[in-house]
Amino acid sequence: TILMALPLSLGGALLPLIVTDTSFSLPAVIGLLMLMGVVTKNSILLVEYAIMARRGGMARFDALVDACHKRARPIIMTTIAMGCGMLPAALSISGGDGSFRQPMAIVVIGGLLTSTFLSLLVIPVIF
């Protein structure tokens, strides 16, 4: 269930590379690895909370709705913080040779935006 979020982030990671005509390079692969870690963490937060609620006696549907309500804020805050942190690199305004880090930032920002939205919808459905 937790790993089902990983394919959701790939489309959002690769589409911005195509749109910005940026090559898929080693920094882009590093960005994918970073993205996979954050997406997996978000799914773990959601599923873990739902499992604990189920152990507490909640019905499955109620546990999932409660998990989405209570865990959406930390997940969205992580996405915003990481996206804002990567924005200077994506725009190549981060000093030095920004073009080297640009593919990594583009992959992370695009993947986070799509995976956050989709994981809050799809992961509870799969669970």
CSV table of C-alpha atoms in Angstrom, one decimal, residues 1-6 36-50 71 74-75 115-116 118-120 122-124:
chain,number,residue,atom,x,y,z
A,1,THR,CA,0.0,0.0,0.0
A,2,ILE,CA,2.7,2.4,1.0
A,3,LEU,CA,4.8,1.8,-2.2
A,4,MET,CA,1.8,2.5,-4.4
A,5,ALA,CA,2.6,6.2,-4.1
A,6,LEU,CA,5.9,5.8,-5.9
A,36,MET,CA,10.9,8.7,-3.5
A,37,GLY,CA,12.0,9.2,0.1
A,38,VAL,CA,9.6,12.0,0.8
A,39,VAL,CA,6.7,10.3,-1.0
A,40,THR,CA,7.2,7.1,1.0
A,41,LYS,CA,7.4,9.1,4.2
A,42,ASN,CA,4.1,10.8,3.4
A,43,SER,CA,2.4,7.4,2.7
A,44,ILE,CA,3.8,6.0,5.9
A,45,LEU,CA,2.3,8.9,7.9
A,46,LEU,CA,-1.1,8.4,6.4
A,47,VAL,CA,-1.2,4.6,6.6
A,48,GLU,CA,0.3,4.4,10.0
A,49,TYR,CA,-2.3,6.7,11.4
A,50,ALA,CA,-5.1,4.7,9.8
A,71,ARG,CA,-2.2,13.9,8.4
A,74,PRO,CA,1.9,17.7,7.9
A,75,ILE,CA,2.1,16.2,4.4
A,115,SER,CA,2.3,12.9,-5.6
A,116,THR,CA,1.0,14.9,-2.6
A,118,LEU,CA,-2.7,11.9,-5.6
A,119,SER,CA,-1.4,10.1,-2.5
A,120,LEU,CA,-4.0,11.9,-0.3
A,122,VAL,CA,-5.3,7.2,-4.0
A,123,ILE,CA,-3.5,5.7,-1.0
A,124,PRO,CA,-6.7,5.6,1.2
